[in-house]
């Protein structure tokens, strides 16, 4: 069997990256899936990570100017977590991190989530998930729609300045070794209630990020009402367990910006039933996009994990099945250096035009997009 190519799972980066302009190359969601129906100029090409002919690459605006001598210092400062954060944690219940595990000592009574039996790797150029090399399903694949990856969404200079501005505000301790900053209304998801008190909008440094999102067809009508910054550190054993985001308040798309280091987004599904697999054809992975293959093998859904490699400074969009059916997680083993994940969420239909809480939704959006926010206490 000929050796097949697989995507390179990123390794932690250290030191200052090469400074380069944002390329903003787009990797679309699934074979021949249009990112906006009815407009042939915005048809996604299944064989390339770039927009289809007729849709120019969105040009990133000029990076913020940093004076010589300050650029390296800013980037170095952004990559290092303050040492005082290693003294305590915010874990509750069954959630743990390296700090509380060391404090408790002995044989821990808690359990970490077990790894799924069968690992598949997502190829953004094709929209398919393919069995990992040297696995029982090497060379077998299934379509995995609902994921869009945009590489180099921000420049190295923009990345450094954003994290430096975040670090000027306090980080709150969170579960599983994370720290967080919230910009959004206070929400009780169990009771489906929210409070606007203290919510002053998204931070000013996100204005350009949100504007740039609108240059891409899949996000041209995306209006975020909440931003959550999560800080991950290998020294704390940071991770986030598999979960589905709330669907009462938050809408169809979840958008996350991956800063400071590469990682892997792990997708899993607890639903019963099986996934139908096709044998990847010769010429993989490009040939997947053009092939109509009959399924000839299956694997239980609950035994599958799909790894979505996230390069540094990339933007990932989850929608459809990837948003509502597949849980997403960041495993501890995939945090090799400080990482900051910035997630933006839009409102659900209930808070949109015609929804029963449209007036509240309108007010929340007006506040959010004023870009005058500070982290909510």
Coordinates of C-alpha atoms in Angstrom, one line a residue:
X1 CA 0.0 0.0 0.0
X2 CA 1.5 3.3 -1.1
X3 CA 2.3 5.7 1.7
X4 CA -0.2 8.5 1.9
X5 CA 0.4 12.0 2.9
X6 CA -1.2 13.4 6.0
X7 CA -1.4 16.9 7.4
X8 CA 1.4 17.9 9.7
X9 CA 0.2 18.1 13.3
X10 CA 1.8 21.3 14.6
X11 CA 4.5 21.2 17.2
X12 CA 5.0 23.9 19.8
X13 CA 6.9 26.9 18.5
X14 CA 9.4 28.8 20.5
X15 CA 11.1 32.1 20.0
X16 CA 10.1 34.9 17.7
X17 CA 8.3 33.9 14.5
X18 CA 9.3 35.3 11.1
X19 CA 7.4 38.5 10.5
X20 CA 5.3 38.2 7.4
X21 CA 2.2 39.8 6.0
X22 CA -1.1 38.0 6.6
X23 CA -1.8 35.6 3.8
X24 CA -5.4 34.9 4.8
X25 CA -5.6 31.7 2.8
X26 CA -9.0 30.1 3.2
X27 CA -9.6 26.4 3.8
X28 CA -13.2 25.5 3.2
X29 CA -15.7 23.3 4.9
X30 CA -16.4 20.3 2.7
X31 CA -16.1 19.0 -0.9
X32 CA -17.8 21.4 -3.3
X33 CA -19.8 23.1 -0.5
X34 CA -20.7 26.7 -1.5
X35 CA -20.0 29.1 1.3
X36 CA -22.9 31.2 0.0
X37 CA -25.5 29.6 -2.2
X38 CA -26.6 31.4 -5.4
X39 CA -23.4 33.3 -5.9
X40 CA -21.0 31.5 -8.2
X41 CA -18.3 34.0 -7.4
X42 CA -18.2 32.7 -3.9
X43 CA -18.2 28.9 -4.6
X44 CA -15.6 27.0 -2.6
X45 CA -13.0 25.1 -4.5
X46 CA -12.6 21.6 -3.1
X47 CA -9.0 21.2 -4.2
X48 CA -7.4 24.3 -2.9
X49 CA -7.2 26.2 0.3
X50 CA -7.8 29.5 -1.6
X51 CA -11.0 31.2 -2.6
X52 CA -12.5 30.3 -6.0
X53 CA -11.6 32.4 -9.1
X54 CA -13.4 35.7 -9.0
X55 CA -13.2 36.1 -5.2
X56 CA -10.0 38.0 -4.4
X57 CA -8.1 37.3 -1.3
X58 CA -9.2 39.7 1.4
X59 CA -6.3 42.1 2.1
X60 CA -5.3 42.4 5.7
X61 CA -4.8 46.0 6.8
X62 CA -1.5 47.3 7.7
X63 CA -0.2 45.8 10.9
X64 CA 0.0 48.1 13.9
X65 CA 3.3 50.0 14.0
X66 CA 5.7 48.9 16.8
X67 CA 8.8 51.0 17.2
X68 CA 12.2 49.2 16.7
X69 CA 13.3 47.6 19.9
X70 CA 9.7 47.3 21.3
X71 CA 8.6 44.6 18.8
X72 CA 10.7 41.8 20.1
X73 CA 10.0 42.7 23.7
X74 CA 6.3 42.7 23.1
X75 CA 6.3 39.4 21.4
X76 CA 8.5 37.8 24.1
X77 CA 6.3 39.2 26.9
X78 CA 3.1 37.9 25.2
X79 CA 4.5 34.3 25.1
X80 CA 5.3 34.1 28.9
X81 CA 2.6 33.6 31.5
X82 CA 3.2 35.5 34.8
X83 CA 4.7 33.1 37.4
X84 CA 2.1 33.9 40.1
X85 CA -0.6 32.1 38.2
X86 CA 1.0 28.7 39.1
X87 CA 0.1 29.0 42.8
X88 CA -3.6 28.1 42.7
X89 CA -6.3 26.9 40.4
X90 CA -10.0 27.3 39.8
X91 CA -10.9 23.6 39.4
X92 CA -14.2 22.3 40.7
X93 CA -15.8 18.9 41.0
X94 CA -14.1 16.3 38.7
X95 CA -12.1 18.9 36.8
X96 CA -8.4 19.0 37.6
X97 CA -5.1 20.5 36.5
X98 CA -1.5 19.9 37.3
X99 CA -1.6 22.3 40.3
X100 CA -4.4 20.7 42.2
X101 CA -3.2 17.2 41.2
X102 CA 0.2 17.9 42.9
X103 CA -1.5 19.4 45.9
X104 CA -3.8 16.4 46.4
X105 CA -1.0 13.9 45.9
X106 CA -1.3 10.1 46.0
X107 CA -3.5 8.2 43.7
X108 CA -6.1 10.6 42.4
X109 CA -9.8 9.4 42.7
X110 CA -10.7 11.3 39.6
X111 CA -10.4 10.1 36.0
X112 CA -9.3 11.9 32.9
X113 CA -11.4 11.4 29.8
X114 CA -10.2 8.3 28.0
X115 CA -8.9 8.6 24.5
X116 CA -11.1 7.5 21.7
X117 CA -10.2 4.2 20.0
X118 CA -10.0 5.4 16.5
X119 CA -8.2 8.6 15.5
X120 CA -8.9 10.4 12.2
X121 CA -7.2 13.6 10.9
X122 CA -9.1 16.4 9.3
X123 CA -7.9 17.6 5.9
X124 CA -9.1 21.2 5.4
X125 CA -8.3 21.2 1.7
X126 CA -10.9 18.4 1.1
X127 CA -13.3 18.5 4.0
X128 CA -12.7 14.9 4.8
X129 CA -11.4 13.1 7.9
X130 CA -8.9 10.3 7.2
X131 CA -7.7 7.5 9.4
X132 CA -4.4 8.2 11.0
X133 CA -1.3 6.3 9.7
X134 CA -0.6 3.0 11.3
X135 CA -4.1 2.8 12.6
X136 CA -6.8 0.2 11.9
X137 CA -8.5 2.7 9.6
X138 CA -5.4 4.1 7.8
X139 CA -6.5 5.2 4.3
X140 CA -10.2 5.1 5.2
X141 CA -12.2 8.4 5.2
X142 CA -15.5 10.1 5.7
X143 CA -16.8 13.6 4.9
X144 CA -16.6 16.0 7.8
X145 CA -18.5 19.2 6.9
X146 CA -18.9 22.3 9.0
X147 CA -15.3 23.3 9.6
X148 CA -13.7 26.3 8.0
X149 CA -10.0 27.2 8.6
X150 CA -8.4 30.5 7.7
X151 CA -4.6 30.5 8.2
X152 CA -2.6 33.6 9.1
X153 CA -5.7 35.6 10.0
X154 CA -3.6 38.1 11.9
X155 CA 0.0 39.1 11.6
X156 CA 2.7 38.3 14.2
X157 CA 2.7 42.0 15.2
X158 CA -1.1 42.0 15.6
X159 CA -0.9 38.8 17.6
X160 CA 1.7 40.3 20.0
X161 CA -0.1 43.5 20.5
X162 CA -3.5 41.8 21.2
X163 CA -2.0 39.5 23.8
X164 CA -0.1 42.3 25.4
X165 CA -3.4 44.3 25.7
X166 CA -5.1 41.3 27.2
X167 CA -2.4 40.9 29.8
X168 CA -3.0 44.4 31.0
X169 CA -6.4 43.3 32.4
X170 CA -6.7 40.6 35.1
X171 CA -7.3 37.0 34.2
X172 CA -9.7 35.0 36.2
X173 CA -8.9 31.4 37.3
X174 CA -11.0 28.8 35.5
X175 CA -11.4 25.1 35.4
X176 CA -8.9 22.5 34.1
X177 CA -5.9 24.8 34.4
X178 CA -7.3 27.6 32.3
X179 CA -7.5 31.4 32.9
X180 CA -10.3 33.4 31.3
X181 CA -11.5 36.9 30.4
X182 CA -15.2 37.3 29.5
X183 CA -16.7 40.1 27.4
X184 CA -20.4 39.5 27.4
X185 CA -23.6 39.5 29.5
X186 CA -23.8 37.3 32.6
X187 CA -25.8 34.2 31.7
X188 CA -27.5 31.5 33.7
X189 CA -27.9 28.8 31.0
X190 CA -29.8 26.4 33.2
X191 CA -32.5 29.0 34.0
X192 CA -32.1 30.7 30.6
X193 CA -31.7 34.2 32.1
X194 CA -29.1 36.9 31.5
X195 CA -28.0 40.2 33.0
X196 CA -26.6 43.1 31.1
X197 CA -25.1 44.7 34.2
X198 CA -21.3 45.3 33.7
X199 CA -21.4 44.4 30.0
X200 CA -19.8 47.3 28.1
X201 CA -19.1 45.6 24.8
X202 CA -16.2 43.7 23.1
X203 CA -12.7 45.1 23.7
X204 CA -11.4 47.9 21.5
X205 CA -8.6 45.7 20.0
X206 CA -11.2 43.3 18.6
X207 CA -12.8 45.9 16.3
X208 CA -10.3 45.2 13.5
X209 CA -10.6 41.4 13.9
X210 CA -14.4 41.6 13.6
X211 CA -14.2 43.9 10.6
X212 CA -11.8 41.5 8.9
X213 CA -14.1 38.5 9.5
X214 CA -16.7 40.3 7.3
X215 CA -14.4 40.1 4.3
X216 CA -15.0 36.3 4.1
X217 CA -18.3 35.0 2.6
X218 CA -18.9 32.6 5.5
X219 CA -18.7 35.4 8.0
X220 CA -19.9 38.4 6.1
X221 CA -23.1 38.7 8.3
X222 CA -21.4 37.5 11.5
X223 CA -22.0 39.9 14.4
X224 CA -20.5 38.7 17.6
X225 CA -22.2 39.6 20.9
X226 CA -19.7 37.8 23.2
X227 CA -16.0 37.2 23.4
X228 CA -14.2 34.8 25.7
X229 CA -10.4 34.7 26.0
X230 CA -9.0 31.5 27.4
X231 CA -5.3 31.2 28.4
X232 CA -3.7 27.7 28.3
X233 CA -0.3 26.8 29.8
X234 CA 1.6 23.5 29.9
X235 CA 2.8 24.4 33.4
X236 CA -0.8 24.3 34.6
X237 CA -1.8 21.3 32.6
X238 CA -4.5 23.3 30.8
X239 CA -7.2 21.7 28.8
X240 CA -10.9 21.8 28.1
X241 CA -13.1 18.7 28.1
X242 CA -15.3 17.7 25.2
X243 CA -18.4 19.9 25.2
X244 CA -21.2 21.5 23.0
X245 CA -21.7 25.2 23.4
X246 CA -25.1 26.4 24.5
X247 CA -27.7 26.8 21.7
X248 CA -30.4 28.8 23.6
X249 CA -28.4 32.1 23.5
X250 CA -25.5 31.4 21.1
X251 CA -26.2 31.0 17.4
X252 CA -25.1 28.8 14.5
X253 CA -21.4 29.8 14.2
X254 CA -18.6 29.5 16.7
X255 CA -15.5 31.5 15.7
X256 CA -12.1 31.0 17.4
X257 CA -8.8 32.7 16.9
X258 CA -5.7 30.6 17.9
X259 CA -2.8 32.7 19.3
X260 CA 0.8 32.1 20.5
X261 CA 1.1 28.4 19.6
X262 CA -0.4 25.7 17.5
X263 CA -2.7 23.1 18.9
X264 CA -5.2 20.5 17.9
X265 CA -9.0 20.8 18.2
X266 CA -10.3 17.3 19.0
X267 CA -13.9 16.5 17.8
X268 CA -16.0 13.6 19.2
X269 CA -19.6 12.4 19.1
X270 CA -21.5 10.4 21.7
X271 CA -24.5 9.6 19.5
X272 CA -25.2 5.9 18.8
X273 CA -24.8 4.5 15.3
X274 CA -21.9 4.2 12.9
X275 CA -20.0 6.3 10.4
X276 CA -19.8 5.0 6.9
X277 CA -16.2 5.0 5.5
X278 CA -14.8 5.0 2.0
X279 CA -11.4 3.8 0.9
X280 CA -9.4 6.9 0.0
X281 CA -8.5 6.8 -3.8
X282 CA -5.2 7.0 -5.4
X283 CA -3.9 10.6 -5.5
X284 CA -5.2 11.3 -1.9
X285 CA -5.9 13.8 -0.6
X286 CA -6.7 15.8 -3.7
X287 CA -8.6 13.0 -5.4
X288 CA -11.1 12.9 -2.5
X289 CA -12.7 16.1 -3.7
X290 CA -13.6 14.6 -7.1
X291 CA -14.4 11.0 -6.2
X292 CA -17.9 9.6 -5.7
X293 CA -17.1 6.6 -3.6
X294 CA -19.4 3.9 -2.2
X295 CA -19.1 3.3 1.5
X296 CA -17.7 -0.1 2.2
X297 CA -16.8 0.0 5.9
X298 CA -18.2 1.4 9.1
X299 CA -17.0 2.4 12.6
X300 CA -19.0 3.2 15.7
X301 CA -19.4 7.0 16.2
X302 CA -18.6 6.8 19.9
X303 CA -15.1 5.3 19.1
X304 CA -14.0 8.1 16.8
X305 CA -12.1 11.3 17.4
X306 CA -11.3 13.7 14.6
X307 CA -8.1 15.8 15.1
X308 CA -8.3 19.3 13.5
X309 CA -4.8 20.9 13.5
X310 CA -5.0 24.6 14.3
X311 CA -1.9 26.6 13.2
X312 CA -0.8 29.6 15.1
X313 CA -2.7 32.8 14.3
X314 CA -5.4 30.8 12.4
X315 CA -9.1 31.3 12.6
X316 CA -11.5 28.4 12.8
X317 CA -15.3 28.4 12.2
X318 CA -17.6 25.6 13.4
X319 CA -21.1 25.4 12.1
X320 CA -23.7 22.8 11.2
X321 CA -22.9 19.3 12.5
X322 CA -19.5 20.4 13.7
X323 CA -21.2 22.9 15.9
X324 CA -24.3 21.0 17.1
X325 CA -23.5 17.3 16.9
X326 CA -19.7 17.0 17.4
X327 CA -18.3 18.0 20.8
X328 CA -15.0 19.9 20.7
X329 CA -12.1 19.8 23.1
X330 CA -8.4 20.8 23.6
X331 CA -6.5 18.0 25.3
X332 CA -3.7 18.6 27.7
X333 CA -1.2 16.7 25.5
X334 CA -1.8 19.3 22.8
X335 CA -0.7 22.3 24.8
X336 CA 3.1 22.6 24.5
X337 CA 3.5 26.3 25.0
X338 CA 1.3 29.2 26.2
X339 CA -1.8 29.4 24.0
X340 CA -4.6 32.0 24.0
X341 CA -7.8 31.1 22.3
X342 CA -10.3 33.9 21.5
X343 CA -13.8 32.7 20.9
X344 CA -16.5 34.9 19.4
X345 CA -20.2 33.9 19.6
X346 CA -23.3 35.3 17.8
X347 CA -26.9 35.4 19.0
X348 CA -29.4 32.6 18.3
X349 CA -32.5 33.1 16.2
X350 CA -34.6 33.7 19.4
X351 CA -32.7 37.0 19.9
X352 CA -32.5 37.9 16.2
X353 CA -35.0 39.7 13.9
X354 CA -38.4 38.2 14.3
X355 CA -37.4 36.3 17.4
X356 CA -39.4 36.6 20.6
X357 CA -36.4 38.4 22.3
X358 CA -35.4 40.4 19.3
X359 CA -35.4 43.7 21.2
X360 CA -33.1 42.4 23.9
X361 CA -30.9 41.0 21.1
X362 CA -30.7 44.3 19.4
X363 CA -29.7 46.0 22.6
X364 CA -27.0 43.5 23.3
X365 CA -25.5 43.8 19.8
X366 CA -25.5 47.6 20.1
X367 CA -23.5 47.4 23.3
X368 CA -21.2 44.6 22.0
X369 CA -20.2 46.4 18.8
X370 CA -19.4 49.6 20.6
X371 CA -16.1 48.0 21.4
X372 CA -15.7 49.8 24.7
X373 CA -15.6 46.7 26.9
X374 CA -13.5 45.5 29.8
X375 CA -13.5 41.9 31.1
X376 CA -16.7 41.3 33.2
X377 CA -16.0 40.5 36.9

